Coordinates of C-alpha atoms in Angstrom, one line a residue:
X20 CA 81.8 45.5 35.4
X21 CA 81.7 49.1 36.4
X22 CA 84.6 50.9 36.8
X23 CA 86.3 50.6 40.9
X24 CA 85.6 53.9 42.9
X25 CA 87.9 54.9 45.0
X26 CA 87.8 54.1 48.8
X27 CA 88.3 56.0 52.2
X28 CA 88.7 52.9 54.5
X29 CA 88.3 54.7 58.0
X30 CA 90.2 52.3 59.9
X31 CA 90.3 52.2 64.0
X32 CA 94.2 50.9 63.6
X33 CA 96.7 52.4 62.5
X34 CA 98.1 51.4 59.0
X35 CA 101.6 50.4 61.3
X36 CA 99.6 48.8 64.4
X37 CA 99.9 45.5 65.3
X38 CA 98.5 43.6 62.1
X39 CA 94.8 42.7 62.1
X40 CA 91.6 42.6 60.0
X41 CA 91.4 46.5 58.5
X42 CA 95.1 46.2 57.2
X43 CA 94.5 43.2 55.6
X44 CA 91.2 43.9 54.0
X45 CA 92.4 47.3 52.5
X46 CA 95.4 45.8 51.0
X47 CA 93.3 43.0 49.8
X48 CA 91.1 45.9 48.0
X49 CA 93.8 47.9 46.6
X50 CA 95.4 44.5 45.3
X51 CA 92.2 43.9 43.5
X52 CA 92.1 46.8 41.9
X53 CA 90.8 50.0 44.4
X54 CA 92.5 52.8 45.2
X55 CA 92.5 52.9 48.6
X56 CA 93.5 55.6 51.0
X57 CA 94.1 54.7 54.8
X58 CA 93.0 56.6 57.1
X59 CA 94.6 56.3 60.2
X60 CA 93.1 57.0 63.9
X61 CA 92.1 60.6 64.2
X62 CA 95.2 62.2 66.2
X63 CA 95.1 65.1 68.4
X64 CA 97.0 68.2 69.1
X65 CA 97.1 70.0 66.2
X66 CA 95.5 70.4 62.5
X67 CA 96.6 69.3 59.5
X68 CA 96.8 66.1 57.2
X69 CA 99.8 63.8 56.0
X70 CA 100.2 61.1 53.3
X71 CA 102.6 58.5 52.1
X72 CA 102.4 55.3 50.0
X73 CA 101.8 52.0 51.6
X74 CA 101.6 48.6 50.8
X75 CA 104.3 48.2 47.9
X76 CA 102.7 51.9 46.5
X77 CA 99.0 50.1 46.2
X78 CA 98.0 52.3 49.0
X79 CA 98.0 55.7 50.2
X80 CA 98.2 56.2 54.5
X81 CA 96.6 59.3 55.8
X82 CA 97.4 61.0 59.0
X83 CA 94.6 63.7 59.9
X84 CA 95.4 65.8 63.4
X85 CA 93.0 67.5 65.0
X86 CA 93.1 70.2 67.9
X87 CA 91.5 67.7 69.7
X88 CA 89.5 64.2 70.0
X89 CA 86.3 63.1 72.4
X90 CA 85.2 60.4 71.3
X91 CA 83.2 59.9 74.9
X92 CA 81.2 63.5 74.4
X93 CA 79.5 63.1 71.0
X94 CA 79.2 67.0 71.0
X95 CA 82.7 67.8 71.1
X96 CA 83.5 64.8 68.7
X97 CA 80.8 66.0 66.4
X98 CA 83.7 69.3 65.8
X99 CA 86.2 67.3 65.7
X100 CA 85.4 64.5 63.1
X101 CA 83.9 67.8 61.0
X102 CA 87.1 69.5 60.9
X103 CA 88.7 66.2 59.8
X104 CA 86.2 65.6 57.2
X105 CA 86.8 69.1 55.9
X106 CA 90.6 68.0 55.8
X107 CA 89.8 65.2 53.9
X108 CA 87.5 66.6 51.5
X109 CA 90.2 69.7 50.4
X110 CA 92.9 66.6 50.1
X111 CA 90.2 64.7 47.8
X112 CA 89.7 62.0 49.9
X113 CA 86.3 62.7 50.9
X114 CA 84.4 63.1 47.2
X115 CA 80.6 61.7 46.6
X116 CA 82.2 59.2 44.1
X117 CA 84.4 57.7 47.5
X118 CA 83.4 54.2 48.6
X119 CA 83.8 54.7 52.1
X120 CA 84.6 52.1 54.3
X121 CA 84.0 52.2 57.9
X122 CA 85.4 50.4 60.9
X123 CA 85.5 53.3 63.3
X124 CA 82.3 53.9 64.3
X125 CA 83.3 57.0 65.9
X126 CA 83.6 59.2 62.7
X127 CA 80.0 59.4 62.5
X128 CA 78.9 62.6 60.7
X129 CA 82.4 62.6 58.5
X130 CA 79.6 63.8 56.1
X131 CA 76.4 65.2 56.1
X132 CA 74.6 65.7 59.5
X133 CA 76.2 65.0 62.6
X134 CA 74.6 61.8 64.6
X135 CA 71.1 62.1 66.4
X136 CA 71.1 63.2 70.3
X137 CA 68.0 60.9 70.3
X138 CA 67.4 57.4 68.5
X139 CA 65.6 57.6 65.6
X140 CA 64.6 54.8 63.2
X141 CA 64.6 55.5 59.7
X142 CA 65.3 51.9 58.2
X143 CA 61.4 51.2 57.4
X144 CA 59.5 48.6 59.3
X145 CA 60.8 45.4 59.8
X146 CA 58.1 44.1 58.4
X147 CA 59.2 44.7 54.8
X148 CA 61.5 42.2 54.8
X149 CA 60.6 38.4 54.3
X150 CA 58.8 37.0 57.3
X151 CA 59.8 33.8 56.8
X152 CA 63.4 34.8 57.5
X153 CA 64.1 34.8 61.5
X154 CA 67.0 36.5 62.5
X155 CA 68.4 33.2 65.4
X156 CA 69.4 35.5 68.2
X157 CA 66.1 38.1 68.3
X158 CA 63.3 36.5 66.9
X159 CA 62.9 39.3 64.5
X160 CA 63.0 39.2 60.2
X161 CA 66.3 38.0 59.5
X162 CA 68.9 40.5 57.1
X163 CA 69.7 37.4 55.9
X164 CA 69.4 36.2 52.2
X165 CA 66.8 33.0 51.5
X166 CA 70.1 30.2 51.3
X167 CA 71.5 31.6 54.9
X168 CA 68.0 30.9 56.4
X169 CA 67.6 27.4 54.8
X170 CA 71.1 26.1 55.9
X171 CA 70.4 27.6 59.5
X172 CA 66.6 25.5 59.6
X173 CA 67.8 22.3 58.3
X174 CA 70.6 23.0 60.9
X175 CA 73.3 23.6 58.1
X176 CA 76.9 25.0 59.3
X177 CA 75.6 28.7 59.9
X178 CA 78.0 30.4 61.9
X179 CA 81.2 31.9 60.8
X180 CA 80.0 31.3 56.9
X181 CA 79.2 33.9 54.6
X182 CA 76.0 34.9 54.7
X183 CA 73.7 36.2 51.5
X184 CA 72.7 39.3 51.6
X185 CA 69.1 40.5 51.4
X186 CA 67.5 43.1 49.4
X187 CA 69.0 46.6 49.4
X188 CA 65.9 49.0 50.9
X189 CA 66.1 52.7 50.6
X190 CA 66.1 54.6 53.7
X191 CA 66.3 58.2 54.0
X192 CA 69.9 59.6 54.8
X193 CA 71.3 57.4 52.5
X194 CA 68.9 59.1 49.7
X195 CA 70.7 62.2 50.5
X196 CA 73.6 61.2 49.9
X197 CA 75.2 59.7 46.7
X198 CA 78.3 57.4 48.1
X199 CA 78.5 54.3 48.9
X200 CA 79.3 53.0 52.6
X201 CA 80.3 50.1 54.2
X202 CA 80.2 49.5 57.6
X203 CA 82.3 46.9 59.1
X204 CA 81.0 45.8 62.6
X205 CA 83.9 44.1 64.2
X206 CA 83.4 44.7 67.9
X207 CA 80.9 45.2 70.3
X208 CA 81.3 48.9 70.4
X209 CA 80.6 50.5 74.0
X210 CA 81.5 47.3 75.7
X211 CA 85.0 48.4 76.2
X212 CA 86.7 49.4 79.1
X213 CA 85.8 53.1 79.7
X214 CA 83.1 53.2 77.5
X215 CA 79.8 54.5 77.8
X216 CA 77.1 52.1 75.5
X217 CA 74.5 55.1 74.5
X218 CA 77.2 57.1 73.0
X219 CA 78.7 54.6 70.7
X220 CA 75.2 53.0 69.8
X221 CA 75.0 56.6 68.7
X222 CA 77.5 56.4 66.6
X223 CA 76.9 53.0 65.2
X224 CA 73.2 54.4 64.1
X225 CA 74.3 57.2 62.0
X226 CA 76.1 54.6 60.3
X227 CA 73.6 52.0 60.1
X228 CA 71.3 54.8 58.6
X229 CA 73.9 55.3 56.0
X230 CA 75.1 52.0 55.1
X231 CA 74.7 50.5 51.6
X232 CA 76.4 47.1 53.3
X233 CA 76.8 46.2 57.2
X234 CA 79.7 43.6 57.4
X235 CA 79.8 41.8 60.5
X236 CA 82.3 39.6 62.2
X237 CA 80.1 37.3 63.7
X238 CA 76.8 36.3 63.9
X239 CA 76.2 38.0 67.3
X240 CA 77.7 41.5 65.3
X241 CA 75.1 40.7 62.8
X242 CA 72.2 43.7 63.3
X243 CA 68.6 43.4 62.7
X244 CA 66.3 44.7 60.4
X245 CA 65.3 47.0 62.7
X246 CA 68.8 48.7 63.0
X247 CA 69.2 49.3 59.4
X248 CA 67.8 48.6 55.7
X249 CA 71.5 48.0 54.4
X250 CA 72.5 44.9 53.1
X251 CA 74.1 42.7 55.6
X252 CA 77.2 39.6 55.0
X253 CA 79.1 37.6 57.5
X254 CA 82.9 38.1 56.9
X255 CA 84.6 36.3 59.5
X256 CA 88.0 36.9 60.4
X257 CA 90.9 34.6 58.2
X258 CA 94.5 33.9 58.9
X259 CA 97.6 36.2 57.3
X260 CA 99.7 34.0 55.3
X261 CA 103.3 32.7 56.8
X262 CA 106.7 34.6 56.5
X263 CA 108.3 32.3 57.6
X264 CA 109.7 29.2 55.6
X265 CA 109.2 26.3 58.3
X266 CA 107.4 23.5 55.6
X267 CA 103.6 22.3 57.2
X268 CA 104.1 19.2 59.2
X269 CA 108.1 19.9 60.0
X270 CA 108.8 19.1 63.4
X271 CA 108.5 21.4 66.7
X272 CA 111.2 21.0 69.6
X273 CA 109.6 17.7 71.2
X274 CA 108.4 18.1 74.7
X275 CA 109.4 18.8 77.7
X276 CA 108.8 21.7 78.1
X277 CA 105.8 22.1 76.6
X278 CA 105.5 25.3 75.0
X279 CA 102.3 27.0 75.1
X280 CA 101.6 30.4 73.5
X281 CA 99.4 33.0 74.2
X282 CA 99.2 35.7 71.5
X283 CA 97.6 39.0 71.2
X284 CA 96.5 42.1 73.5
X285 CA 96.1 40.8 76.7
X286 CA 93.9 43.4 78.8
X287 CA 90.5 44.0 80.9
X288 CA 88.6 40.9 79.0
X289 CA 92.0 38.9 79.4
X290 CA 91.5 35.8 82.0
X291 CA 95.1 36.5 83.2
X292 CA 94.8 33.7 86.5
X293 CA 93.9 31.1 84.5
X294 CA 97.2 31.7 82.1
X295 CA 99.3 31.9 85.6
X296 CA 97.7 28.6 86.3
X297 CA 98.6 27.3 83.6
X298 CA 102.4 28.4 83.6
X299 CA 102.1 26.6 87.0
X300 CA 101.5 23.4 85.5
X301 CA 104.6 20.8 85.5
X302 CA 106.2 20.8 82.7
X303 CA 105.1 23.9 80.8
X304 CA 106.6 26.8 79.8
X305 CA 104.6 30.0 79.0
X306 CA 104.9 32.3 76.1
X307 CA 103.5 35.8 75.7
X308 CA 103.3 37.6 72.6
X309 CA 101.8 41.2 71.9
X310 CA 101.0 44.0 74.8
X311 CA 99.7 44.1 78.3
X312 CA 98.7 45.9 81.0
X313 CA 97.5 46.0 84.8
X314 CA 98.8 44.1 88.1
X315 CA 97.9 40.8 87.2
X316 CA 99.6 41.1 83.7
X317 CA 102.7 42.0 85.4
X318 CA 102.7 39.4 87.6
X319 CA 101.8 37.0 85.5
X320 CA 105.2 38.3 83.5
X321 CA 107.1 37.6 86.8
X322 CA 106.3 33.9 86.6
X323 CA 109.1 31.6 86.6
X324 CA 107.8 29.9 83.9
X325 CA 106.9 32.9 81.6
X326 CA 108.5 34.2 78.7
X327 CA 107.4 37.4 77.8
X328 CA 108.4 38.1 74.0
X329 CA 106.4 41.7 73.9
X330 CA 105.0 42.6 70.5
X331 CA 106.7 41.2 67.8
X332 CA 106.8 41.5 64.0
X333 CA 104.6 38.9 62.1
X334 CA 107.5 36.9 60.7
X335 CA 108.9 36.8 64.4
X336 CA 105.6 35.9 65.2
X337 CA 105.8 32.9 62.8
X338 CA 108.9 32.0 64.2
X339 CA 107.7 31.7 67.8
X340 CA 104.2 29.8 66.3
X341 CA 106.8 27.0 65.0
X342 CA 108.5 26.3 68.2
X343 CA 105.1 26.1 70.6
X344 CA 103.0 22.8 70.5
X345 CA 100.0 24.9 71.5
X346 CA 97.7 27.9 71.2
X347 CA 96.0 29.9 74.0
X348 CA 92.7 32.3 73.7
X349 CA 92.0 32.9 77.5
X350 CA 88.6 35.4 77.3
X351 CA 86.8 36.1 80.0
X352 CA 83.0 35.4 79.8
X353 CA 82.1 39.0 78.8
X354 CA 79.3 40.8 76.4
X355 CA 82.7 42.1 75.0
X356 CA 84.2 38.6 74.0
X357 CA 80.4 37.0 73.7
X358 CA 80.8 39.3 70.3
X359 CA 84.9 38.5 69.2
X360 CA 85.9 36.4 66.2
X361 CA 89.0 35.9 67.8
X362 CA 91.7 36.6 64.7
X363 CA 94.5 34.3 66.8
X364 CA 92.4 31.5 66.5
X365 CA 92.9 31.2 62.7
X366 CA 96.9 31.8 62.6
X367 CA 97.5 29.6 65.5
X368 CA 95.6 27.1 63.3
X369 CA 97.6 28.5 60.0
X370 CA 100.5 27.2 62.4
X371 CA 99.1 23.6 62.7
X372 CA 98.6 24.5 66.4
X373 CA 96.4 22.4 69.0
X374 CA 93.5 25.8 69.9
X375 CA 92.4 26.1 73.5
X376 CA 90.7 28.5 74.8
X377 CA 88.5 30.1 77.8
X378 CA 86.3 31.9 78.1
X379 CA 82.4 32.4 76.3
X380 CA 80.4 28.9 75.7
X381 CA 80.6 30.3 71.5
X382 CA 83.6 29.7 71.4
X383 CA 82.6 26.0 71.2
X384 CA 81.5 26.2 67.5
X385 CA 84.7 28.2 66.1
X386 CA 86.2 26.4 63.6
X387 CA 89.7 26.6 64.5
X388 CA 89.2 25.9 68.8
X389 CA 90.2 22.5 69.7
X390 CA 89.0 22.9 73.2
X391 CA 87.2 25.3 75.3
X392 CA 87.4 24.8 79.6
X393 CA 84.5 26.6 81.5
X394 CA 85.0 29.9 82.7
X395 CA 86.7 29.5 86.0
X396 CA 87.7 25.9 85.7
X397 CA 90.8 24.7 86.9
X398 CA 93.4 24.2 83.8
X399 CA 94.2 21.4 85.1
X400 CA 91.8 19.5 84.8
X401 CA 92.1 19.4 81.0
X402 CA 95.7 19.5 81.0
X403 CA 95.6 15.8 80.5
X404 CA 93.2 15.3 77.7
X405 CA 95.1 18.5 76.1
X406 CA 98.4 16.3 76.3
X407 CA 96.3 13.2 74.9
X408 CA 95.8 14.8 71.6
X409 CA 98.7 16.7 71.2
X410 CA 100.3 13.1 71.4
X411 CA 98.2 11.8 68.6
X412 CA 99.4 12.0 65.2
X413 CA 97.9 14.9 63.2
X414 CA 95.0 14.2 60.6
X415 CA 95.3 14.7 57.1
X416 CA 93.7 17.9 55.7
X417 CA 90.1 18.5 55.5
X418 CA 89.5 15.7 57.8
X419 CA 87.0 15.7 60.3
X420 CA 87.5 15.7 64.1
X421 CA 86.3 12.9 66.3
X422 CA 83.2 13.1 68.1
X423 CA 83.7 14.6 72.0
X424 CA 82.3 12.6 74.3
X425 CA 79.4 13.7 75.5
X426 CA 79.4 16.2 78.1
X427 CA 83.2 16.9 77.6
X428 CA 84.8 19.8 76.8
X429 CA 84.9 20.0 72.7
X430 CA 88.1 18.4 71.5
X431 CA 89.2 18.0 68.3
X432 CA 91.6 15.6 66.8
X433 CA 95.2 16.8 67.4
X434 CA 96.6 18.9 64.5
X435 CA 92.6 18.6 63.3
X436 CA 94.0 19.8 59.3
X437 CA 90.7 21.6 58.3
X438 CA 91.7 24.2 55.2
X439 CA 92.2 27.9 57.0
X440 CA 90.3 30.2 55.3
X441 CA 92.9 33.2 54.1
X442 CA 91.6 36.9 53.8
X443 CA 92.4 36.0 50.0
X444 CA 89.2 33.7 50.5
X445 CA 87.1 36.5 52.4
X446 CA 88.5 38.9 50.1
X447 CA 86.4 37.3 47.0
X448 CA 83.4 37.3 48.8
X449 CA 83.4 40.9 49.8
X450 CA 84.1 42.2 46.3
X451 CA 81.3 39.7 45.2
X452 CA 79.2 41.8 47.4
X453 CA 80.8 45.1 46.2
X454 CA 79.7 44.5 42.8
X455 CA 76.3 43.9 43.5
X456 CA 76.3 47.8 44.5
X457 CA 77.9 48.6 41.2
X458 CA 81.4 48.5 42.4

């Protein structure tokens, strides 16, 4: 096995933010042997760089300020991500024998030229690539490996599985350059609030054009061949494990009320009314965990039957999981959440929780969601078959859920025990992939 090189994981969160993927998979590569530096969110206001050790001294965190950031002007955040490369690079973090590892699409040109003001294709024709290899959602040549295209025509279990990765094929600006890159896709970048779409696809080019591997979160992240000539895998999201010591199975507080949990960021792509309907159903109590904002959010938080928790530490977390009977992902139906793995989904489950969500018809095939109600619908009117199964004994593990009726929302069996995959699990397939590209 070659020897590990080091890695710059460029991280939109910082190393203390609210736990998600990018902590979990740069601990998961330092822990298997990388020496990983963090770099947190470009800050602005002034110039200079900061370190410490994280994650039990398997890790270093960077802080990088700059006089200023604009991630909206591509121009002005051309200077600034310069100046923080040039930061990095004195500091050592920045060498041509760095893996680098990006998840902020925004620190496009951290090396070599700064991104196109015009699109460009570099990648090579599409037509290079195996014809007989479709990508599902285009139409076009699939990034896919052979195995991923046969499960998907025989009408295998495709999404949210690992996917093979195809032939690595040259393409200019990663000739000029001699490090390797990974860019992890986890969002639909220029979809958020505030956000203009050309500038980040921008962004998102230079890296494509630069990427040895493109690591998506779903299969909607996945791009096509025409984006880029980089090897591309499905890594789905995975649950954290549990800090806290309540034994799988133990009992919850029985009912009433019925505690139901919503957990997470709840903003613009948030359906906030149907949560307030639901904390107007008899019987219920409703928990919030992690940060809002807007009108609705606080009046939602004004609800007599609300209990707003804030953002909590993940082993208060845990402890909030074991006392709710239920798990809540209320998504509106947006191109934003049409492209989320949502990472609640699998630690509710981790939690033996009943999943229901709202929001995109996708959500239908996740492997952790119970239940899905239209956008719009009235709660309800699935309150009662959501009461049915939560009063059914749970399943034994790896079991599979009953059939839904047809035409009915999906519903799995209550407590449906599938094995949650753990970011230990995603880990071993990533560094699989790593060492295909001489990691």
């Amino acid at each position: 096995m070659a020897s590990r090189p080091p890695v710059l994981f460029v991280s939109p969160v910082a190393w203390d933010g609210l736990p998600q993927r990018h902590q979990a998979l740069a601990a998961g590569l330092a822990r298997r042997g990388f020496a990983v530096t963090y770099l947190d969110p470009l800050q602005g206001g002034g110039f200079g760089l900061t370190a410490a050790q994280a994650a039990a001294g398997r890790l270093i965190r960077l802080q990088v300020r700059v006089p200023f950031r604009a991630t909206g002007w591509p121009g002005l955040q051309a200077i600034a991500v310069r100046l923080a490369g040039d930061l990095l690079r004195r500091a050592g973090a920045l060498t041509p024998h760095h893996l680098v590892w990006a998840g902020e699409p925004s620190l496009a040109g951290l090396f070599g030229a700064p991104p196109h003001a015009t699109p460009t294709n570099q990648t090579g024709s599409p037509s290079s690539r195996n014809p007989a290899l479709i990508h599902p959602a285009t139409g076009e040549p699939s990034p896919l490996g052979p195995g991923a295209a046969r499960r998907r025509a025989a009408g295998g279990d495709a999404p949210l599985v690992e996917a093979e990765a195809a032939p690595i094929l040259s393409a200019p600006a990663r000739r000029r350059d001699p490090r390797l890159v990974v860019y992890d896709r986890c969002d639909r970048h220029g979809a958020f609030p505030g956000q203009r779409a050309i500038v980040w696809q921008r962004y998102e080019r230079w890296w494509f054009e630069r990427a040895h591997l493109v690591v998506a979160t779903c299969p909607a992240l996945l791009p096509t061949p025409a984006d880029t000539s980089a090897r591309c895998l499905l890594l789905p999201n995975a649950a954290r494990p549990r800090r806290n010591g309540r034994a799988s199975g133990a009992p919850r507080p029985a009912p009433p009320p019925w505690r139901l949990l919503s957990a997470g960021a709840h903003y613009e792509w948030t359906d906030l009314p149907w949560l307030e309907r639901l904390a107007g159903l008899p019987q219920v109590e409703l928990h919030l965990a992690g940060p809002g904002r807007g009108p609705l959010f606080a009046r939602l938080r004004r609800a007599p039957a609300v209990r707003d928790h804030g953002i909590l530490p993940p082993a208060a977390l845990d402890d909030l999981m074991a006392t709710c009977h239920l798990g809540l992902i209320s998504f509106l139906d947006l191109p934003l959440t049409r492209a989320v793995d949502p990472l609640k989904a699998y630690e509710y489950k981790m939690h033996d929780l009943f999943v229901w969500a709202t929001g995109p018809a996708g959500l239908r095939e996740h492997p952790c969601v119970d239940l899905v109600s239209a956008p719009g619908a009235d709660p309800a009117a699935d309150w009662a078959t959501v009461r049915a199964h939560l009063a059914r004994p749970a399943t034994a593990p790896d079991s599979a859920p009953a059939p839904a009726p047809a035409g009915s929302p999906q519903a799995g069996e209550r407590g449906r025990r599938r094995r949650v995959p753990s970011w230990d699990d995603r880990l071993d397939r990533l560094v699989q992939e790593l060492e295909v590209l001489g990691c």
